[in-house]
């Protein structure tokens, strides 16, 4: 009961956040220097053509009116037309978002599992050689941008060793499974096409790992710190002192309270993968959303910019709600506070 | 009273810190006989809790390290036992109530979960799930908690400090240990309920004939709850003996100072303290660690730590004043 009310409250709050975000991005994209229509049509297009397109996109109207048109369209699922692809922005998103979503989800899973695993081991055996190894690697992971990993992996595992493919989502000889979600792995899974599933996963390993390493290092550092901190808590000593087996104390009574900070950061790290995947997508020739977003900004493709930002906004808000739910499940102190209507 | 249930002999513990090594325990001797209620008195930071954590082998290590000594439980050395055997002693042999019940209970699990886990793994006999639950409810009822079913489903933050400590007492006694260690169980409670909790604890252990080590810094509590008293100072047990004898005629200068420091109800101004303060464990004074504060200090006090020796029937002291 308490959890439903909590959820309803968060959803309502999210609507306001997204509304605010839409105004902000709408204004920012329109005060950027440069005439988007002129940029789209090129320097040699006649003035009347530019004027026409401008009218067609309501760019000749005052800002509040423009925003009104955009909002009404957006609420009906119409995010306008891209100035470059000349297609509905929503179709572009449908094409590019699943590719990045898939990559980010895969990277997110790697980040969560290995980050927590390495962090927990380092924390449990803190100040031993295992801990030192994990700490050194997580420093490197945190400070190295993902494109460096991407290039290294591409050279080493792609070209020199040839273990993994270097570009794209599927090998040319593998037919693409029918589009259901747009995520190749999920579509292959749904249609029972194991060959395509394997091939798609194989293509995803390098870009996903390159993308995941930074967050993974961050998760490992946070988990290590909380675990080694909580290891000294009285409740661990008392559980052991009462005769509870060591393994149960570690895997249950130490791990659960120690995951709370990690989960909070994990959510943020996951959401930012979507936006930050740009260089990795470029290096592995991954036809993704992040690349689409950057191109939209460089070309001042107004509707595409607004749409990209709104999609990222929705992802952030959703991930945050999920994180809050998981944290509330992990931590009764927060859950009980929420139920009391705090 | 039979032989010694627990005997700590010459226990040394160090803590590694950034600045060096803290020499926290400096040769502790202590023994508990079956059915005995032992009071362990000393200032904060003198090593009482550290000693007890060694008994259960739950001293966080690193940073802590036992460098010397033995802890015999029923004649077997806990410090040299394989972990499996230590685990069988925990709970059913020895269990401990911590000073701060809020820290001793896991904040993210219900009382029921924690209590039932303790009963399942710490009990003498193997029990079904239902029996475990029944025992848990009985244990909570025994510490006079109202509505045990509701408490079982509660998280620690939903209970008051006094209730939390009752839960900890229930946990410690649910496995029917032979020896209970109670580490200042009322220090963190409101003054108004300290007495209730103490009385309850005393009643429970007397009824079950459980042996107890009762740690406190209050001589008043010891007077009420213990048969035998040990006094600890800066990592050493400096005096020990039967309660009556020790209160009637304290031998060690520190014990005498401690007794003088208790404010009297009859008035007569503020009680005297003991001048100086507890030494720095990084670089403790050589010889007897109390000598810099002692009014009877002799030259040899700063050369050698006085051995812990009986002066008369059962009354032991570590002080050169009583050794030829």
XYZ file of C-alpha atoms in Angstrom:
666
model
C 0.000 0.000 0.000
C 2.715 2.415 1.063
C 4.749 1.471 -1.962
C 1.902 2.319 -4.364
C 1.429 5.719 -2.866
C 5.151 6.273 -3.031
C 5.102 5.300 -6.697
C 2.162 7.561 -7.520
C 3.885 10.467 -5.842
C 7.091 9.883 -7.762
C 5.251 9.612 -11.080
C 3.419 12.867 -10.507
C 6.670 14.525 -9.569
C 8.301 13.137 -12.736
C 5.651 14.784 -14.903
C 6.649 18.164 -13.500
C 10.318 17.419 -14.002
C 9.774 16.465 -17.632
C 7.573 19.483 -18.246
C 10.267 21.768 -16.852
C 12.900 20.009 -18.903
C 10.861 20.446 -22.085
C 10.608 24.210 -21.588
C 14.299 24.454 -20.866
C 15.485 22.456 -23.857
C 12.982 24.198 -26.109
C 14.348 27.601 -25.156
C 18.000 26.602 -25.248
C 17.772 25.000 -28.671
C 16.105 28.093 -30.064
C 18.471 30.708 -28.689
C 21.523 28.894 -30.060
C 23.198 31.043 -32.715
C 22.668 30.134 -36.362
C 19.576 29.739 -38.481
C 18.541 26.077 -38.439
C 16.486 26.294 -41.610
C 19.276 27.923 -43.569
C 21.682 25.293 -42.239
C 19.324 22.531 -43.304
C 18.726 23.810 -46.803
C 22.260 24.920 -47.526
C 23.679 28.329 -48.465
C 22.420 28.266 -52.056
C 18.756 27.578 -51.411
C 16.498 30.465 -52.517
C 15.137 32.761 -49.856
C 11.486 31.786 -50.582
C 12.229 28.090 -49.929
C 13.816 28.977 -46.596
C 10.823 31.168 -45.781
C 8.438 28.357 -46.698
C 10.076 25.777 -44.486
C 10.268 28.309 -41.686
C 6.520 28.866 -41.879
C 5.866 25.178 -42.180
C 7.742 24.585 -38.932
C 6.125 27.612 -37.215
C 9.561 29.152 -36.736
C 8.213 32.578 -37.729
C 5.871 32.642 -34.706
C 6.763 33.949 -31.220
C 8.408 31.390 -28.867
C 5.389 30.684 -26.632
C 3.289 29.880 -29.698
C 6.022 27.648 -31.085
C 6.219 25.857 -27.763
C 2.454 25.427 -27.736
C 2.504 23.749 -31.173
C 5.380 21.525 -30.102
C 3.758 20.498 -26.813
C 0.422 19.647 -28.416
C 2.237 17.545 -31.006
C 4.416 15.866 -28.395
C 1.406 14.922 -26.283
C -0.036 13.212 -29.359
C 3.212 11.338 -29.961
C 4.324 13.641 -32.767
C 7.722 15.146 -32.070
C 7.888 16.980 -35.377
C 10.060 16.466 -38.393
C 13.812 16.284 -38.522
C 15.343 19.026 -40.632
C 17.899 16.608 -42.020
C 16.525 13.131 -42.320
C 13.224 14.743 -43.355
C 11.448 12.050 -41.466
C 9.321 12.210 -38.359
C 11.718 12.437 -35.405
C 9.778 9.682 -33.695
C 10.719 7.287 -36.503
C 14.383 8.185 -36.172
C 14.191 7.495 -32.463
C 12.466 4.179 -33.049
C 15.315 3.244 -35.306
C 18.283 4.417 -33.245
C 17.189 4.158 -29.622
C 16.863 0.342 -29.424
C 20.448 -0.125 -30.634
C 21.806 2.062 -27.846
C 19.314 0.733 -25.317
C 20.537 -2.760 -26.009
C 24.163 -1.733 -25.687
C 23.502 0.207 -22.494
C 21.511 -2.606 -20.898
C 24.265 -5.082 -21.641
C 26.868 -2.639 -20.348
C 24.683 -1.968 -17.291
C 24.513 -5.653 -16.422
C 28.292 -6.008 -16.764
C 28.764 -2.871 -14.690
C 26.473 -4.049 -11.893
C 27.613 -7.649 -11.655
C 31.352 -7.156 -11.910
C 31.438 -3.831 -10.105
C 29.676 -5.282 -7.081
C 31.598 -8.561 -7.259
C 35.057 -6.996 -7.396
C 34.122 -4.317 -4.866
C 32.718 -6.860 -2.432
C 35.792 -9.070 -2.666
C 38.133 -6.112 -2.222
C 36.107 -4.846 0.731
C 35.867 -8.212 2.417
C 39.615 -8.783 2.081
C 40.591 -5.149 2.472
C 44.270 -4.242 2.622
C 45.308 -7.561 1.128
C 46.851 -8.002 -2.309
C 43.405 -8.693 -3.864
C 42.192 -5.362 -2.566
C 45.259 -3.580 -3.922
C 44.795 -5.082 -7.381
C 41.109 -4.090 -7.476
C 41.925 -0.605 -6.219
C 44.615 0.034 -8.813
C 42.394 -1.177 -11.635
C 39.415 0.805 -10.441
C 41.498 3.992 -10.316
C 42.511 3.339 -13.893
C 38.913 2.549 -14.824
C 37.544 5.725 -13.290
C 40.027 8.093 -14.895
C 40.136 6.555 -18.374
C 37.479 7.744 -20.845
C 35.525 4.942 -22.495
C 36.747 5.779 -25.994
C 40.301 4.918 -24.967
C 39.151 1.470 -23.924
C 37.116 1.246 -27.128
C 40.144 1.957 -29.336
C 42.382 -0.390 -27.338
C 39.869 -3.224 -27.520
C 39.303 -2.621 -31.192
C 43.020 -2.868 -31.917
C 43.814 -5.725 -29.583
C 40.798 -8.032 -29.653
C 39.399 -6.932 -32.995
C 42.379 -6.583 -35.328
C 45.368 -8.275 -33.688
C 43.708 -11.265 -32.077
C 40.562 -11.266 -34.200
C 38.410 -12.685 -31.390
C 35.565 -10.241 -31.788
C 33.969 -8.370 -34.703
C 34.938 -4.723 -34.963
C 31.790 -3.043 -36.271
C 28.040 -3.222 -36.543
C 25.385 -5.184 -34.745
C 25.322 -8.410 -36.814
C 27.604 -10.241 -39.235
C 26.657 -9.596 -42.894
C 25.754 -13.261 -43.482
C 23.354 -13.395 -40.537
C 19.825 -12.316 -41.523
C 18.354 -9.780 -39.135
C 15.507 -11.198 -37.036
C 12.135 -9.503 -37.608
C 11.833 -6.173 -35.808
C 9.689 -6.444 -32.682
C 11.469 -4.318 -30.094
C 14.289 -3.126 -32.334
C 16.844 -4.681 -29.989
C 18.466 -7.412 -32.048
C 19.180 -9.683 -29.090
C 15.663 -9.415 -27.710
C 14.087 -9.929 -31.144
C 16.289 -12.982 -31.719
C 15.312 -14.317 -28.332
C 11.608 -13.750 -28.964
C 11.734 -15.530 -32.315
C 13.960 -18.311 -30.992
C 16.726 -17.461 -33.431
C 19.731 -18.656 -31.427
C 22.238 -18.116 -34.205
C 21.372 -14.430 -34.474
C 21.313 -14.078 -30.680
C 24.831 -15.440 -30.400
C 26.071 -13.285 -33.226
C 24.481 -10.146 -31.783
C 25.936 -10.787 -28.333
C 29.319 -11.434 -29.886
C 29.137 -8.054 -31.614
C 28.148 -6.355 -28.397
C 30.975 -7.603 -26.169
C 33.663 -5.062 -27.075
C 31.558 -1.889 -27.191
C 29.578 -2.888 -24.098
C 32.673 -3.687 -22.031
C 34.372 -0.475 -23.183
C 31.280 1.445 -22.160
C 30.877 -0.391 -18.841
C 34.413 -0.145 -17.467
C 34.163 3.397 -16.097
C 30.945 2.734 -14.219
C 32.133 -0.675 -13.142
C 35.226 0.839 -11.555
C 33.046 3.408 -9.816
C 30.674 0.714 -8.490
C 33.626 -1.377 -7.321
C 35.087 1.567 -5.415
C 31.841 2.417 -3.688
C 31.024 -1.196 -2.846
C 34.517 -1.746 -1.494
C 34.265 1.294 0.749
C 30.871 0.357 2.217
C 31.721 -3.304 2.670
C 35.004 -2.658 4.439
C 33.260 -0.041 6.567
C 30.328 -2.239 7.505
C 32.629 -5.155 8.218
C 33.655 -3.310 11.386
C 30.062 -2.742 12.518
C 28.812 -4.277 15.733
C 25.956 -6.025 13.980
C 28.425 -8.118 12.017
C 30.423 -8.939 15.158
C 27.240 -9.770 17.050
C 25.826 -11.990 14.284
C 29.111 -13.896 14.210
C 29.244 -13.986 17.991
C 25.806 -15.595 18.135
C 27.066 -18.483 16.035
C 25.661 -17.497 12.629
C 27.930 -19.099 9.987
C 30.492 -16.775 8.439
C 29.232 -17.311 4.903
C 25.665 -16.359 5.815
C 26.862 -13.306 7.723
C 28.843 -12.142 4.685
C 26.360 -12.893 1.917
C 23.241 -11.781 3.738
C 23.838 -9.597 6.764
C 26.818 -7.711 5.332
C 25.901 -7.517 1.650
C 22.353 -6.190 1.869
C 23.035 -3.064 3.936
C 26.201 -2.443 1.919
C 24.486 -2.303 -1.458
C 22.441 0.811 -0.745
C 24.976 3.454 -1.870
C 26.053 1.337 -4.833
C 22.533 1.005 -6.178
C 21.976 4.762 -6.053
C 25.100 5.464 -8.085
C 24.494 2.515 -10.386
C 21.221 4.055 -11.551
C 22.833 7.360 -12.446
C 25.768 5.668 -14.159
C 23.416 3.529 -16.208
C 21.298 6.464 -17.346
C 24.344 8.434 -18.397
C 25.576 5.540 -20.547
C 22.867 6.418 -23.063
C 24.096 9.937 -23.577
C 27.806 9.217 -23.249
C 27.948 6.308 -25.655
C 28.664 8.629 -28.583
C 32.378 7.944 -29.142
C 32.035 4.236 -28.497
C 29.205 4.073 -31.028
C 31.333 5.962 -33.498
C 34.361 3.694 -33.041
C 32.378 0.476 -33.369
C 30.151 1.875 -36.103
C 27.112 1.241 -33.954
C 24.045 2.919 -35.456
C 22.938 4.308 -32.120
C 20.975 7.036 -30.440
C 23.937 8.790 -28.914
C 25.435 9.411 -32.350
C 22.089 10.592 -33.625
C 21.841 13.029 -30.725
C 25.277 14.533 -31.280
C 24.631 14.940 -34.992
C 21.312 16.628 -34.250
C 23.058 19.140 -32.021
C 25.836 19.856 -34.503
C 23.299 20.481 -37.253
C 20.952 22.419 -34.997
C 18.160 20.042 -35.889
C 15.650 21.609 -33.481
C 13.020 18.913 -33.201
C 15.581 16.153 -33.045
C 17.454 17.927 -30.234
C 14.299 18.381 -28.207
C 13.287 14.771 -28.796
C 16.700 13.365 -27.850
C 16.801 15.377 -24.665
C 13.247 14.398 -23.751
C 13.995 10.718 -24.308
C 17.077 10.974 -22.094
C 14.933 12.809 -19.543
C 12.382 10.002 -19.525
C 15.142 7.417 -19.131
C 16.692 9.317 -16.219
C 13.357 9.747 -14.494
C 12.423 6.084 -14.969
C 15.785 4.816 -13.794
C 15.564 7.059 -10.758
C 12.169 5.699 -9.833
C 13.477 2.153 -10.170
C 16.509 3.029 -8.064
C 14.289 4.552 -5.397
C 12.153 1.424 -5.325
C 15.185 -0.849 -5.028
C 16.704 1.319 -2.305
C 13.397 1.350 -0.436
C 13.335 -2.430 -0.666
C 16.915 -2.648 0.612
C 16.531 -0.102 3.352
C 13.508 -0.227 5.650
C 14.531 3.101 7.165
C 13.651 4.797 3.881
C 10.618 2.622 3.247
C 9.132 3.301 6.661
C 9.866 6.997 6.319
C 7.981 7.017 3.000
C 5.025 5.180 4.481
C 4.755 7.673 7.258
C 4.242 10.228 4.518
C 7.575 11.946 4.964
C 30.828 -24.088 41.907
C 33.067 -26.362 39.851
C 36.321 -25.603 37.991
C 36.931 -22.666 35.701
C 34.452 -22.378 32.845
C 36.498 -19.654 31.217
C 40.089 -18.764 31.885
C 41.911 -15.932 30.124
C 45.665 -16.095 30.609
C 48.238 -13.460 29.760
C 46.327 -12.023 26.798
C 48.086 -9.411 24.651
C 46.359 -7.516 21.831
C 47.686 -4.865 19.485
C 45.867 -2.594 17.050
C 47.693 -1.501 13.966
C 46.948 2.131 13.159
C 48.507 4.691 10.873
C 50.761 6.055 13.606
C 52.007 2.649 14.737
C 50.848 -0.090 17.074
C 48.423 0.467 19.906
C 49.350 -1.916 22.698
C 45.831 -2.274 24.009
C 45.886 -5.462 26.095
C 48.963 -5.998 28.189
C 48.612 -9.439 29.748
C 45.036 -9.936 30.903
C 44.165 -12.639 33.462
C 40.559 -13.428 34.259
C 38.572 -16.513 35.116
C 34.925 -17.380 35.518
C 33.628 -20.434 37.349
C 30.380 -22.155 36.560
C 27.353 -20.290 37.820
C 29.467 -17.306 38.827
C 28.499 -13.700 38.164
C 31.661 -11.792 37.458
C 31.806 -8.012 37.336
C 34.505 -6.373 35.223
C 35.057 -2.713 36.105
C 37.228 -0.117 34.430
C 37.282 3.276 32.759
C 36.187 3.702 29.156
C 38.938 2.577 26.791
C 40.736 0.279 29.226
C 40.226 -2.803 27.055
C 37.146 -4.464 28.553
C 35.264 -4.850 25.275
C 38.414 -5.822 23.371
C 39.056 -8.635 25.839
C 35.521 -9.949 25.426
C 35.669 -9.771 21.640
C 38.761 -11.970 21.816
C 36.793 -14.532 23.810
C 34.302 -14.871 20.945
C 37.018 -14.435 18.314
C 35.140 -11.502 16.805
C 37.840 -8.884 17.194
C 38.012 -7.088 13.820
C 41.332 -8.150 12.347
C 42.886 -6.162 10.811
C 43.422 -3.819 12.649
C 43.349 -5.941 15.825
C 45.813 -8.771 16.477
C 46.176 -11.148 19.391
C 49.910 -11.420 19.933
C 50.058 -13.685 22.977
C 47.983 -15.582 25.489
C 45.319 -18.220 25.777
C 41.594 -18.281 26.408
C 40.447 -21.597 27.825
C 36.789 -22.510 27.613
C 36.168 -25.779 29.483
C 39.886 -26.371 29.264
C 40.234 -25.871 25.500
C 42.011 -22.906 23.991
C 39.566 -20.885 21.876
C 42.404 -19.001 20.210
C 43.886 -22.194 18.775
C 40.656 -23.902 17.778
C 39.657 -24.523 14.165
C 36.971 -22.030 13.052
C 34.277 -24.725 12.951
C 34.729 -25.499 16.590
C 34.744 -21.825 17.550
C 31.459 -21.462 15.777
C 29.889 -24.231 17.802
C 30.937 -22.459 20.993
C 29.423 -19.184 19.869
C 25.763 -18.935 20.800
C 25.365 -22.194 22.679
C 28.569 -21.909 24.733
C 29.161 -18.180 25.026
C 27.100 -15.254 23.807
C 27.351 -11.532 24.203
C 25.139 -8.500 24.667
C 26.704 -5.408 23.160
C 26.867 -1.972 24.652
C 24.848 -0.224 21.962
C 21.762 -2.180 20.878
C 21.228 0.139 17.927
C 24.601 -0.791 16.482
C 24.304 -4.460 17.378
C 21.089 -5.028 15.414
C 21.217 -5.111 11.634
C 19.208 -2.104 10.431
C 17.887 -3.720 7.248
C 16.454 -6.988 8.575
C 13.458 -7.566 10.806
C 13.904 -8.579 14.429
C 12.229 -11.891 13.590
C 14.690 -12.642 10.794
C 17.690 -11.898 12.984
C 16.405 -13.674 16.084
C 15.339 -16.772 14.161
C 18.702 -16.984 12.383
C 20.442 -16.878 15.747
C 18.187 -19.606 17.124
C 18.547 -21.772 14.035
C 22.340 -21.706 14.028
C 23.119 -21.177 17.698
C 20.841 -23.730 19.342
C 21.913 -27.004 20.874
C 19.321 -29.019 18.977
C 18.164 -28.996 15.374
C 14.726 -27.455 15.071
C 12.003 -27.207 12.459
C 11.053 -23.838 11.088
C 7.986 -23.725 13.305
C 9.896 -24.614 16.434
C 12.410 -21.879 15.653
C 9.603 -19.367 15.393
C 7.991 -20.538 18.604
C 11.282 -20.255 20.449
C 11.812 -16.763 19.074
C 8.414 -15.641 20.301
C 9.029 -17.252 23.668
C 12.420 -15.537 23.924
C 10.826 -12.144 23.276
C 8.078 -12.815 25.805
C 10.700 -13.759 28.382
C 12.331 -10.349 28.206
C 8.894 -8.863 28.833
C 8.354 -7.356 25.425
C 4.670 -6.800 24.765
C 3.155 -8.270 21.591
C 6.093 -10.452 20.456
C 4.413 -11.212 17.112
C 4.468 -7.546 16.207
C 8.072 -7.140 17.396
C 9.095 -10.055 15.168
C 7.844 -8.169 12.111
C 9.436 -4.868 13.163
C 12.691 -3.332 12.083
C 15.103 -2.017 14.727
C 14.223 1.635 13.984
C 10.617 0.947 14.895
C 11.591 0.111 18.472
C 12.779 2.268 21.356
C 16.293 1.936 22.766
C 15.087 -0.052 25.756
C 13.106 -2.419 23.550
C 16.133 -2.924 21.292
C 18.281 -3.887 24.251
C 15.603 -6.327 25.417
C 15.681 -7.835 21.926
C 19.464 -8.210 22.205
C 19.087 -9.857 25.602
C 16.508 -12.215 24.112
C 18.917 -13.060 21.279
C 21.792 -13.692 23.647
C 19.752 -15.946 25.920
C 17.677 -17.724 23.256
C 20.489 -20.160 22.561
C 20.822 -20.965 26.289
C 24.526 -20.159 26.571
C 26.617 -21.402 29.474
C 28.356 -18.043 29.694
C 26.801 -14.679 28.973
C 28.942 -11.607 28.397
C 27.033 -8.403 29.038
C 29.055 -5.420 27.827
C 27.681 -2.336 29.587
C 24.176 -3.287 28.480
C 22.557 -0.193 29.936
C 25.082 2.550 29.227
C 23.264 3.678 26.090
C 19.786 3.622 27.614
C 17.764 6.326 29.299
C 18.500 6.519 33.002
C 14.865 5.749 33.794
C 14.918 2.346 32.145
C 18.500 1.329 32.983
C 17.380 -0.121 36.262
C 14.502 -2.111 34.731
C 16.735 -3.693 32.121
C 19.439 -4.543 34.671
C 16.968 -6.104 37.022
C 15.439 -8.171 34.224
C 18.844 -9.363 33.070
C 19.886 -10.300 36.597
C 16.660 -12.194 37.169
C 17.036 -14.172 33.963
C 20.619 -15.245 34.581
C 20.018 -16.118 38.230
C 17.017 -18.238 37.300
C 18.925 -20.088 34.581
C 22.132 -20.293 36.605
C 23.996 -18.865 33.607
C 27.522 -17.701 34.285
C 27.931 -14.018 33.505
C 30.649 -11.525 32.862
C 29.140 -8.183 33.559
C 31.116 -5.277 32.155
C 30.482 -1.872 33.605
C 32.141 1.283 34.779
C 29.774 1.601 37.685
C 30.766 0.151 41.047
C 27.145 0.380 42.159
C 26.051 -2.009 39.427
C 28.805 -4.448 40.317
C 27.819 -4.370 43.944
C 24.305 -5.465 43.025
C 24.943 -7.902 40.223
C 28.246 -9.698 40.811
C 29.721 -12.303 43.141
C 33.253 -11.720 41.985
C 34.901 -8.533 40.772
C 37.802 -7.762 38.468
C 39.198 -4.276 38.029
C 40.880 -3.340 34.791
C 43.235 -0.479 34.058
C 44.870 0.352 30.707
C 44.982 -3.175 29.349
C 45.713 -5.006 32.600
C 43.525 -6.694 35.177
C 44.978 -5.062 38.260
C 42.835 -6.579 40.967
C 40.285 -9.334 41.391
C 38.502 -11.057 44.216
C 35.240 -11.932 45.931
C 32.933 -8.937 45.958
C 32.655 -8.584 49.737
C 36.366 -8.766 50.331
C 37.206 -6.433 47.482
C 34.741 -3.756 48.517
C 35.708 -4.045 52.163
C 39.412 -3.812 51.527
C 40.494 -2.774 48.066
C 44.238 -3.330 47.654
C 45.422 -1.696 44.428
C 45.903 2.066 44.626
C 43.786 2.415 41.458
C 40.884 0.434 42.952
C 41.046 2.529 46.073
C 40.986 5.686 43.986
C 38.016 4.340 42.046
C 36.079 3.729 45.257
C 36.845 7.200 46.526
C 35.634 8.622 43.220
C 32.085 7.362 43.812
C 29.938 10.260 45.021
C 28.357 9.557 48.396
C 24.684 10.101 49.095
C 25.578 11.535 52.487
C 27.099 14.550 50.786
C 30.423 16.017 51.753
C 31.227 17.828 48.546
C 32.334 16.561 45.163
C 33.964 13.137 45.119
C 37.681 12.968 44.513
C 38.908 11.834 41.126
C 42.193 10.162 40.322
C 44.703 12.699 39.038
C 46.082 12.167 35.522
C 44.477 10.160 32.763
C 44.588 6.821 31.028
C 47.931 6.406 29.188
C 48.580 6.641 25.474
C 48.509 3.118 24.033
C 50.955 4.019 21.273
C 53.647 4.644 23.819
C 52.479 3.311 27.192
C 54.585 3.939 30.315
C 57.077 1.154 31.011
C 56.493 -1.160 33.955
C 53.169 -0.771 35.728
C 50.950 1.331 33.491
C 49.430 3.029 36.507
C 52.676 4.219 38.037
C 52.638 7.766 36.623
C 49.343 8.359 38.462
C 50.163 6.353 41.569
C 50.909 8.041 44.885
C 52.839 4.973 46.088
C 55.031 4.562 43.009
C 58.440 3.031 43.713
C 61.488 2.913 41.427
C 60.794 -0.650 40.281
C 57.230 0.196 39.294
C 58.584 1.845 36.168
C 60.835 -1.091 35.342
C 58.629 -4.158 35.436
C 54.910 -4.799 35.140
C 53.932 -6.318 38.500
C 52.629 -9.889 38.166
C 48.996 -10.678 39.013
C 49.271 -12.692 42.241
C 46.993 -13.817 45.076
C 47.504 -11.894 48.286
C 45.015 -13.852 50.313
C 42.207 -16.356 49.702
C 41.084 -15.669 46.141
C 41.990 -11.991 46.273
C 44.581 -11.200 43.610
C 46.379 -7.984 42.808
C 49.026 -6.748 40.410
C 50.995 -4.347 42.571
C 54.473 -4.381 44.067
C 53.144 -2.966 47.346
C 51.925 -6.435 48.198
C 54.775 -8.487 46.845
C 57.618 -8.778 49.417
